[in-house]
Amino acid sequence: MDLAKLAADLRGYEGVLRKKGIGSITSALGMDVAPDDDAAVVELDSKTLLLACDSINEGLIEADPYFAGYSAVLVNVNDIAAMGGKPVALLDVLSSKDERAAQMIARGVGDAARKFAVPVVGGHFNPNSSCNGVVVSILGEAGRGNIL
């Protein structure tokens, strides 16, 4: 395996390149955490809460709306698990330019939520949008001192 070529390919990958400006965005938001953390940590009384939010790439949404919805839940559950937490609840935001895509995305979100036993407790639906989109936010919980 040519590690130099692999490293160059990874540095040139669109999924990496599109995140190049994240430092200036997090600075503008006043964030004092590293942007590569899987989830934000909020200490609240005796609880440690974890919050994460992910959107799904437009290319995947257009290619497979069901899997895009499913993936939106999957990546959030993964983010909480990567921090040593347990998922508690989900919120979703669904935008659609057509009803079929909206139904497929919603089915994917619902199926994944049931699969991972995390309830969808609210969200927002934006019909008649100029594009199809899905964003899922997750609340997780971890024991004090158990954050990975």
Tab-separated table of N, CA and C in Angstrom:
chain	number	residue	atom	x	y	z
A	1	MET	N	0.847	-1.182	0.000
A	1	MET	CA	0.000	0.000	0.000
A	1	MET	C	0.892	1.245	0.000
A	2	ASP	N	0.600	2.169	-0.878
A	2	ASP	CA	1.339	3.422	-0.985
A	2	ASP	C	0.689	4.453	-0.055
A	3	LEU	N	1.283	4.638	1.133
A	3	LEU	CA	0.692	5.530	2.138
A	3	LEU	C	0.699	6.991	1.695
A	4	ALA	N	1.719	7.400	0.960
A	4	ALA	CA	1.763	8.787	0.486
A	4	ALA	C	0.597	9.061	-0.463
A	5	LYS	N	0.303	8.095	-1.354
A	5	LYS	CA	-0.825	8.266	-2.276
A	5	LYS	C	-2.140	8.263	-1.510
A	6	LEU	N	-2.264	7.364	-0.546
A	6	LEU	CA	-3.477	7.311	0.267
A	6	LEU	C	-3.701	8.638	0.988
A	7	ALA	N	-2.648	9.179	1.598
A	7	ALA	CA	-2.763	10.460	2.302
A	7	ALA	C	-3.163	11.576	1.341
A	8	ALA	N	-2.560	11.593	0.154
A	8	ALA	CA	-2.903	12.618	-0.841
A	8	ALA	C	-4.348	12.476	-1.292
A	9	ASP	N	-4.789	11.235	-1.499
A	9	ASP	CA	-6.183	11.002	-1.901
A	9	ASP	C	-7.152	11.473	-0.818
A	10	LEU	N	-6.835	11.193	0.433
A	10	LEU	CA	-7.707	11.625	1.532
A	10	LEU	C	-7.754	13.144	1.640
A	11	ARG	N	-6.589	13.800	1.495
A	11	ARG	CA	-6.559	15.264	1.556
A	11	ARG	C	-7.345	15.890	0.416
A	12	GLY	N	-7.437	15.197	-0.723
A	12	GLY	CA	-8.165	15.719	-1.874
A	12	GLY	C	-9.611	15.278	-1.953
A	13	TYR	N	-10.060	14.470	-0.994
A	13	TYR	CA	-11.429	13.946	-1.000
A	13	TYR	C	-12.428	15.074	-0.739
A	14	GLU	N	-13.480	15.132	-1.540
A	14	GLU	CA	-14.495	16.197	-1.443
A	14	GLU	C	-15.099	16.283	-0.051
A	15	GLY	N	-15.294	15.156	0.604
A	15	GLY	CA	-15.866	15.149	1.949
A	15	GLY	C	-14.975	15.839	2.969
A	16	VAL	N	-13.677	15.845	2.726
A	16	VAL	CA	-12.731	16.546	3.600
A	16	VAL	C	-12.614	18.001	3.170
A	17	LEU	N	-12.458	18.238	1.879
A	17	LEU	CA	-12.273	19.597	1.367
A	17	LEU	C	-13.436	20.525	1.706
A	18	ARG	N	-14.650	19.996	1.686
A	18	ARG	CA	-15.812	20.858	1.932
A	18	ARG	C	-15.870	21.362	3.369
A	19	LYS	N	-15.073	20.783	4.254
A	19	LYS	CA	-15.070	21.209	5.655
A	19	LYS	C	-13.907	22.144	5.975
A	20	LYS	N	-13.207	22.589	4.950
A	20	LYS	CA	-12.020	23.413	5.141
A	20	LYS	C	-12.307	24.695	5.929
A	21	GLY	N	-13.446	25.305	5.728
A	21	GLY	CA	-13.762	26.572	6.381
A	21	GLY	C	-14.386	26.448	7.760
A	22	ILE	N	-14.402	25.255	8.339
A	22	ILE	CA	-15.115	25.063	9.603
A	22	ILE	C	-14.513	25.879	10.748
A	23	GLY	N	-13.210	26.109	10.709
A	23	GLY	CA	-12.578	26.887	11.776
A	23	GLY	C	-13.127	28.301	11.865
A	24	SER	N	-13.290	28.961	10.728
A	24	SER	CA	-13.812	30.330	10.749
A	24	SER	C	-15.285	30.355	11.151
A	25	ILE	N	-16.024	29.310	10.804
A	25	ILE	CA	-17.438	29.239	11.196
A	25	ILE	C	-17.563	29.069	12.704
A	26	THR	N	-16.795	28.129	13.271
A	26	THR	CA	-16.890	27.912	14.720
A	26	THR	C	-16.425	29.146	15.482
A	27	SER	N	-15.434	29.857	14.952
A	27	SER	CA	-14.997	31.099	15.596
A	27	SER	C	-16.104	32.143	15.567
A	28	ALA	N	-16.767	32.285	14.426
A	28	ALA	CA	-17.851	33.266	14.307
A	28	ALA	C	-18.996	32.950	15.257
A	29	LEU	N	-19.193	31.664	15.544
A	29	LEU	CA	-20.257	31.252	16.465
A	29	LEU	C	-19.842	31.378	17.928
A	30	GLY	N	-18.563	31.655	18.159
A	30	GLY	CA	-18.076	31.760	19.529
A	30	GLY	C	-17.898	30.411	20.205
A	31	MET	N	-17.727	29.367	19.420
A	31	MET	CA	-17.567	28.027	19.987
A	31	MET	C	-16.167	27.877	20.564
A	32	ASP	N	-16.097	27.293	21.753
A	32	ASP	CA	-14.797	27.089	22.381
A	32	ASP	C	-14.426	25.610	22.463
A	33	VAL	N	-14.999	24.808	21.573
A	33	VAL	CA	-14.672	23.381	21.515
A	33	VAL	C	-14.124	23.058	20.140
A	34	ALA	N	-13.388	21.983	20.074
A	34	ALA	CA	-12.838	21.554	18.792
A	34	ALA	C	-13.967	21.123	17.868
A	35	PRO	N	-13.936	21.545	16.604
A	35	PRO	CA	-15.020	21.188	15.686
A	35	PRO	C	-15.037	19.716	15.303
A	36	ASP	N	-14.002	18.952	15.698
A	36	ASP	CA	-13.993	17.544	15.321
A	36	ASP	C	-14.589	16.639	16.389
A	37	ASP	N	-15.066	17.204	17.508
A	37	ASP	CA	-15.741	16.391	18.516
A	37	ASP	C	-16.999	15.791	17.907
A	38	ASP	N	-17.313	14.560	18.314
A	38	ASP	CA	-18.506	13.903	17.786
A	38	ASP	C	-19.779	14.531	18.321
A	39	ALA	N	-19.735	15.019	19.555
A	39	ALA	CA	-20.928	15.615	20.162
A	39	ALA	C	-20.490	16.688	21.151
A	40	ALA	N	-21.377	17.638	21.381
A	40	ALA	CA	-21.129	18.660	22.394
A	40	ALA	C	-21.476	18.085	23.761
A	41	VAL	N	-20.707	18.483	24.769
A	41	VAL	CA	-20.922	18.018	26.137
A	41	VAL	C	-21.501	19.166	26.949
A	42	VAL	N	-22.622	18.894	27.625
A	42	VAL	CA	-23.262	19.893	28.479
A	42	VAL	C	-23.409	19.284	29.868
A	43	GLU	N	-22.737	19.890	30.843
A	43	GLU	CA	-22.875	19.443	32.230
A	43	GLU	C	-24.082	20.165	32.816
A	44	LEU	N	-25.046	19.406	33.314
A	44	LEU	CA	-26.275	19.976	33.859
A	44	LEU	C	-26.596	19.264	35.164
A	45	ASP	N	-26.430	19.994	36.260
A	45	ASP	CA	-26.625	19.413	37.588
A	45	ASP	C	-25.787	18.141	37.698
A	46	SER	N	-26.404	17.016	37.950
A	46	SER	CA	-25.644	15.770	38.107
A	46	SER	C	-25.574	14.964	36.812
A	47	LYS	N	-26.088	15.514	35.727
A	47	LYS	CA	-26.124	14.783	34.453
A	47	LYS	C	-25.095	15.331	33.471
A	48	THR	N	-24.635	14.454	32.619
A	48	THR	CA	-23.806	14.850	31.488
A	48	THR	C	-24.617	14.575	30.229
A	49	LEU	N	-24.995	15.649	29.549
A	49	LEU	CA	-25.785	15.541	28.321
A	49	LEU	C	-24.866	15.659	27.111
A	50	LEU	N	-25.232	14.975	26.064
A	50	LEU	CA	-24.507	15.029	24.798
A	50	LEU	C	-25.472	15.483	23.713
A	51	LEU	N	-25.034	16.408	22.882
A	51	LEU	CA	-25.857	16.910	21.781
A	51	LEU	C	-25.068	16.800	20.482
A	52	ALA	N	-25.737	16.317	19.460
A	52	ALA	CA	-25.114	16.238	18.138
A	52	ALA	C	-26.163	16.566	17.084
A	53	CYS	N	-25.687	16.952	15.916
A	53	CYS	CA	-26.577	17.322	14.821
A	53	CYS	C	-25.835	17.076	13.515
A	54	ASP	N	-26.493	16.429	12.586
A	54	ASP	CA	-25.880	16.161	11.287
A	54	ASP	C	-26.901	16.315	10.175
A	55	SER	N	-26.422	16.824	9.057
A	55	SER	CA	-27.234	16.833	7.840
A	55	SER	C	-26.648	15.791	6.897
A	56	ILE	N	-27.396	15.448	5.898
A	56	ILE	CA	-26.962	14.440	4.944
A	56	ILE	C	-26.709	15.096	3.592
A	57	ASN	N	-25.647	14.662	2.958
A	57	ASN	CA	-25.219	15.188	1.672
A	57	ASN	C	-26.335	15.083	0.631
A	58	GLU	N	-26.509	16.148	-0.128
A	58	GLU	CA	-27.571	16.216	-1.138
A	58	GLU	C	-27.480	15.082	-2.160
A	59	GLY	N	-26.261	14.673	-2.492
A	59	GLY	CA	-26.099	13.588	-3.458
A	59	GLY	C	-26.725	12.290	-2.978
A	60	LEU	N	-26.549	11.968	-1.698
A	60	LEU	CA	-27.152	10.755	-1.143
A	60	LEU	C	-28.668	10.896	-1.075
A	61	ILE	N	-29.145	12.075	-0.708
A	61	ILE	CA	-30.595	12.295	-0.628
A	61	ILE	C	-31.244	12.063	-1.988
A	62	GLU	N	-30.633	12.580	-3.031
A	62	GLU	CA	-31.200	12.423	-4.369
A	62	GLU	C	-31.089	10.980	-4.863
A	63	ALA	N	-29.980	10.307	-4.523
A	63	ALA	CA	-29.776	8.931	-4.989
A	63	ALA	C	-30.663	7.931	-4.256
A	64	ASP	N	-30.844	8.127	-2.946
A	64	ASP	CA	-31.592	7.157	-2.142
A	64	ASP	C	-32.199	7.860	-0.928
A	65	PRO	N	-33.360	8.494	-1.096
A	65	PRO	CA	-33.961	9.261	-0.002
A	65	PRO	C	-34.200	8.434	1.265
A	66	TYR	N	-34.609	7.182	1.101
A	66	TYR	CA	-34.844	6.329	2.277
A	66	TYR	C	-33.549	6.148	3.065
A	67	PHE	N	-32.480	5.779	2.368
A	67	PHE	CA	-31.207	5.543	3.049
A	67	PHE	C	-30.649	6.836	3.634
A	68	ALA	N	-30.917	7.967	2.988
A	68	ALA	CA	-30.485	9.255	3.532
A	68	ALA	C	-31.156	9.512	4.880
A	69	GLY	N	-32.458	9.263	4.965
A	69	GLY	CA	-33.157	9.418	6.238
A	69	GLY	C	-32.626	8.475	7.296
A	70	TYR	N	-32.417	7.225	6.909
A	70	TYR	CA	-31.875	6.219	7.829
A	70	TYR	C	-30.486	6.645	8.307
A	71	SER	N	-29.666	7.100	7.371
A	71	SER	CA	-28.300	7.510	7.692
A	71	SER	C	-28.257	8.716	8.616
A	72	ALA	N	-29.228	9.611	8.476
A	72	ALA	CA	-29.267	10.795	9.335
A	72	ALA	C	-29.389	10.396	10.802
A	73	VAL	N	-30.150	9.355	11.074
A	73	VAL	CA	-30.263	8.839	12.442
A	73	VAL	C	-28.996	8.074	12.806
A	74	LEU	N	-28.542	7.217	11.910
A	74	LEU	CA	-27.377	6.374	12.169
A	74	LEU	C	-26.150	7.190	12.570
A	75	VAL	N	-25.836	8.249	11.824
A	75	VAL	CA	-24.631	9.024	12.134
A	75	VAL	C	-24.760	9.729	13.480
A	76	ASN	N	-25.964	10.142	13.841
A	76	ASN	CA	-26.162	10.782	15.138
A	76	ASN	C	-26.039	9.790	16.289
A	77	VAL	N	-26.633	8.613	16.135
A	77	VAL	CA	-26.496	7.570	17.160
A	77	VAL	C	-25.021	7.215	17.319
A	78	ASN	N	-24.314	7.110	16.199
A	78	ASN	CA	-22.886	6.815	16.236
A	78	ASN	C	-22.107	7.901	16.977
A	79	ASP	N	-22.451	9.169	16.743
A	79	ASP	CA	-21.756	10.268	17.421
A	79	ASP	C	-21.906	10.176	18.937
A	80	ILE	N	-23.092	9.829	19.405
A	80	ILE	CA	-23.318	9.698	20.847
A	80	ILE	C	-22.541	8.502	21.389
A	81	ALA	N	-22.594	7.382	20.685
A	81	ALA	CA	-21.863	6.188	21.122
A	81	ALA	C	-20.355	6.440	21.141
A	82	ALA	N	-19.855	7.188	20.160
A	82	ALA	CA	-18.423	7.481	20.088
A	82	ALA	C	-17.943	8.294	21.284
A	83	MET	N	-18.850	9.013	21.914
A	83	MET	CA	-18.520	9.808	23.099
A	83	MET	C	-18.774	9.031	24.392
A	84	GLY	N	-19.219	7.784	24.285
A	84	GLY	CA	-19.474	6.970	25.471
A	84	GLY	C	-20.859	7.138	26.045
A	85	GLY	N	-21.780	7.671	25.246
A	85	GLY	CA	-23.124	7.956	25.744
A	85	GLY	C	-24.190	7.014	25.234
A	86	LYS	N	-25.385	7.256	25.742
A	86	LYS	CA	-26.573	6.494	25.347
A	86	LYS	C	-27.564	7.469	24.718
A	87	PRO	N	-28.067	7.173	23.521
A	87	PRO	CA	-29.050	8.052	22.879
A	87	PRO	C	-30.341	8.127	23.689
A	88	VAL	N	-30.921	9.328	23.755
A	88	VAL	CA	-32.156	9.546	24.515
A	88	VAL	C	-33.311	9.934	23.596
A	89	ALA	N	-33.098	10.895	22.687
A	89	ALA	CA	-34.189	11.399	21.848
A	89	ALA	C	-33.627	12.077	20.601
A	90	LEU	N	-34.474	12.121	19.566
A	90	LEU	CA	-34.121	12.733	18.284
A	90	LEU	C	-35.097	13.841	17.916
A	91	LEU	N	-34.593	14.824	17.184
A	91	LEU	CA	-35.407	15.822	16.486
A	91	LEU	C	-35.007	15.749	15.019
A	92	ASP	N	-35.958	15.989	14.128
A	92	ASP	CA	-35.607	15.991	12.714
A	92	ASP	C	-36.159	17.224	12.022
A	93	VAL	N	-35.442	17.644	10.994
A	93	VAL	CA	-35.901	18.715	10.110
A	93	VAL	C	-35.881	18.134	8.706
A	94	LEU	N	-37.031	18.140	8.074
A	94	LEU	CA	-37.176	17.566	6.741
A	94	LEU	C	-37.641	18.661	5.791
A	95	SER	N	-36.896	18.844	4.715
A	95	SER	CA	-37.291	19.765	3.649
A	95	SER	C	-37.528	18.932	2.406
A	96	SER	N	-38.551	19.302	1.641
A	96	SER	CA	-38.801	18.513	0.433
A	96	SER	C	-39.330	19.367	-0.699
A	97	LYS	N	-38.896	18.969	-1.890
A	97	LYS	CA	-39.437	19.592	-3.095
A	97	LYS	C	-40.503	18.706	-3.714
A	98	ASP	N	-40.610	17.451	-3.223
A	98	ASP	CA	-41.671	16.568	-3.712
A	98	ASP	C	-42.086	15.598	-2.608
A	99	GLU	N	-43.341	15.216	-2.641
A	99	GLU	CA	-43.915	14.378	-1.582
A	99	GLU	C	-43.288	12.996	-1.514
A	100	ARG	N	-42.960	12.404	-2.652
A	100	ARG	CA	-42.374	11.064	-2.648
A	100	ARG	C	-41.070	11.048	-1.859
A	101	ALA	N	-40.197	12.003	-2.125
A	101	ALA	CA	-38.921	12.063	-1.404
A	101	ALA	C	-39.160	12.280	0.084
A	102	ALA	N	-40.105	13.151	0.420
A	102	ALA	CA	-40.410	13.411	1.831
A	102	ALA	C	-40.847	12.135	2.533
A	103	GLN	N	-41.711	11.367	1.885
A	103	GLN	CA	-42.183	10.112	2.477
A	103	GLN	C	-41.043	9.116	2.657
A	104	MET	N	-40.177	9.010	1.664
A	104	MET	CA	-39.055	8.067	1.737
A	104	MET	C	-38.065	8.469	2.830
A	105	ILE	N	-37.741	9.755	2.907
A	105	ILE	CA	-36.825	10.229	3.950
A	105	ILE	C	-37.434	9.962	5.324
A	106	ALA	N	-38.709	10.303	5.486
A	106	ALA	CA	-39.387	10.108	6.775
A	106	ALA	C	-39.422	8.629	7.161
A	107	ARG	N	-39.672	7.749	6.195
A	107	ARG	CA	-39.652	6.302	6.483
A	107	ARG	C	-38.279	5.865	6.958
A	108	GLY	N	-37.238	6.374	6.311
A	108	GLY	CA	-35.872	6.032	6.713
A	108	GLY	C	-35.559	6.498	8.121
A	109	VAL	N	-35.944	7.736	8.435
A	109	VAL	CA	-35.738	8.261	9.792
A	109	VAL	C	-36.497	7.405	10.800
A	110	GLY	N	-37.766	7.128	10.515
A	110	GLY	CA	-38.590	6.342	11.437
A	110	GLY	C	-38.072	4.932	11.643
A	111	ASP	N	-37.682	4.274	10.551
A	111	ASP	CA	-37.164	2.906	10.671
A	111	ASP	C	-35.880	2.866	11.494
A	112	ALA	N	-34.982	3.811	11.253
A	112	ALA	CA	-33.728	3.839	12.014
A	112	ALA	C	-33.985	4.181	13.478
A	113	ALA	N	-34.904	5.103	13.730
A	113	ALA	CA	-35.226	5.459	15.118
A	113	ALA	C	-35.738	4.235	15.872
A	114	ARG	N	-36.580	3.447	15.223
A	114	ARG	CA	-37.076	2.218	15.853
A	114	ARG	C	-35.957	1.190	16.010
A	115	LYS	N	-35.130	1.044	14.999
A	115	LYS	CA	-34.026	0.076	15.041
A	115	LYS	C	-33.092	0.360	16.215
A	116	PHE	N	-32.783	1.633	16.440
A	116	PHE	CA	-31.846	2.007	17.498
A	116	PHE	C	-32.548	2.405	18.796
A	117	ALA	N	-33.866	2.235	18.829
A	117	ALA	CA	-34.675	2.492	20.032
A	117	ALA	C	-34.476	3.898	20.581
A	118	VAL	N	-34.528	4.878	19.672
A	118	VAL	CA	-34.416	6.285	20.056
A	118	VAL	C	-35.647	7.000	19.507
A	119	PRO	N	-36.507	7.526	20.366
A	119	PRO	CA	-37.732	8.155	19.868
A	119	PRO	C	-37.482	9.492	19.172
A	120	VAL	N	-38.250	9.732	18.116
A	120	VAL	CA	-38.292	11.054	17.489
A	120	VAL	C	-39.334	11.841	18.273
A	121	VAL	N	-38.902	12.890	18.977
A	121	VAL	CA	-39.803	13.614	19.880
A	121	VAL	C	-40.288	14.943	19.317
A	122	GLY	N	-39.804	15.315	18.135
A	122	GLY	CA	-40.252	16.567	17.533
A	122	GLY	C	-39.438	16.871	16.294
A	123	GLY	N	-39.689	18.034	15.738
A	123	GLY	CA	-38.953	18.436	14.553
A	123	GLY	C	-39.702	19.489	13.769
A	124	HIS	N	-39.374	19.564	12.506
A	124	HIS	CA	-39.965	20.578	11.636
A	124	HIS	C	-40.036	20.014	10.217
A	125	PHE	N	-41.117	20.335	9.526
A	125	PHE	CA	-41.281	19.922	8.133
A	125	PHE	C	-41.416	21.159	7.272
A	126	ASN	N	-40.591	21.245	6.246
A	126	ASN	CA	-40.589	22.371	5.328
A	126	ASN	C	-40.977	21.877	3.933
A	127	PRO	N	-42.294	21.803	3.636
A	127	PRO	CA	-42.719	21.344	2.310
A	127	PRO	C	-42.475	22.434	1.268
A	128	ASN	N	-42.524	22.045	0.029
A	128	ASN	CA	-42.362	22.982	-1.087
A	128	ASN	C	-41.031	23.716	-1.056
A	129	SER	N	-40.008	23.050	-0.585
A	129	SER	CA	-38.664	23.609	-0.568
A	129	SER	C	-38.061	23.513	-1.966
A	130	SER	N	-36.983	24.210	-2.196
A	130	SER	CA	-36.313	24.119	-3.496
A	130	SER	C	-35.429	22.881	-3.598
A	131	CYS	N	-35.228	22.191	-2.473
A	131	CYS	CA	-34.424	20.965	-2.497
A	131	CYS	C	-34.901	20.016	-1.399
A	132	ASN	N	-34.523	18.750	-1.533
A	132	ASN	CA	-34.804	17.769	-0.494
A	132	ASN	C	-33.661	17.808	0.514
A	133	GLY	N	-34.001	17.741	1.791
A	133	GLY	CA	-32.967	17.770	2.816
A	133	GLY	C	-33.436	17.134	4.100
A	134	VAL	N	-32.479	16.640	4.867
A	134	VAL	CA	-32.790	16.081	6.176
A	134	VAL	C	-31.652	16.412	7.136
A	135	VAL	N	-32.045	16.868	8.318
A	135	VAL	CA	-31.127	17.153	9.410
A	135	VAL	C	-31.701	16.486	10.642
A	136	VAL	N	-30.866	15.785	11.378
A	136	VAL	CA	-31.309	15.153	12.615
A	136	VAL	C	-30.409	15.630	13.747
A	137	SER	N	-31.029	15.957	14.863
A	137	SER	CA	-30.317	16.293	16.097
A	137	SER	C	-30.624	15.218	17.116
A	138	ILE	N	-29.669	14.979	17.998
A	138	ILE	CA	-29.838	13.926	18.991
A	138	ILE	C	-29.415	14.422	20.364
A	139	LEU	N	-30.135	13.957	21.358
A	139	LEU	CA	-29.783	14.174	22.756
A	139	LEU	C	-29.328	12.837	23.308
A	140	GLY	N	-28.195	12.836	23.964
A	140	GLY	CA	-27.694	11.630	24.602
A	140	GLY	C	-27.329	11.932	26.039
A	141	GLU	N	-27.058	10.884	26.770
A	141	GLU	CA	-26.693	11.024	28.178
A	141	GLU	C	-25.502	10.118	28.460
A	142	ALA	N	-24.606	10.590	29.303
A	142	ALA	CA	-23.442	9.792	29.694
A	142	ALA	C	-23.224	9.961	31.188
A	143	GLY	N	-22.620	8.973	31.786
A	143	GLY	CA	-22.278	9.087	33.199
A	143	GLY	C	-21.163	10.102	33.386
A	144	ARG	N	-21.178	10.809	34.499
A	144	ARG	CA	-20.116	11.783	34.792
A	144	ARG	C	-18.762	11.100	34.707
A	145	GLY	N	-17.860	11.718	33.983
A	145	GLY	CA	-16.517	11.180	33.851
A	145	GLY	C	-16.385	10.042	32.856
A	146	ASN	N	-17.461	9.715	32.151
A	146	ASN	CA	-17.415	8.609	31.193
A	146	ASN	C	-17.311	9.063	29.745
A	147	ILE	N	-17.053	10.336	29.507
A	147	ILE	CA	-16.961	10.851	28.140
A	147	ILE	C	-15.672	10.345	27.505
A	148	LEU	N	-15.803	9.818	26.300
A	148	LEU	CA	-14.619	9.325	25.575
A	148	LEU	C	-14.015	10.431	24.740
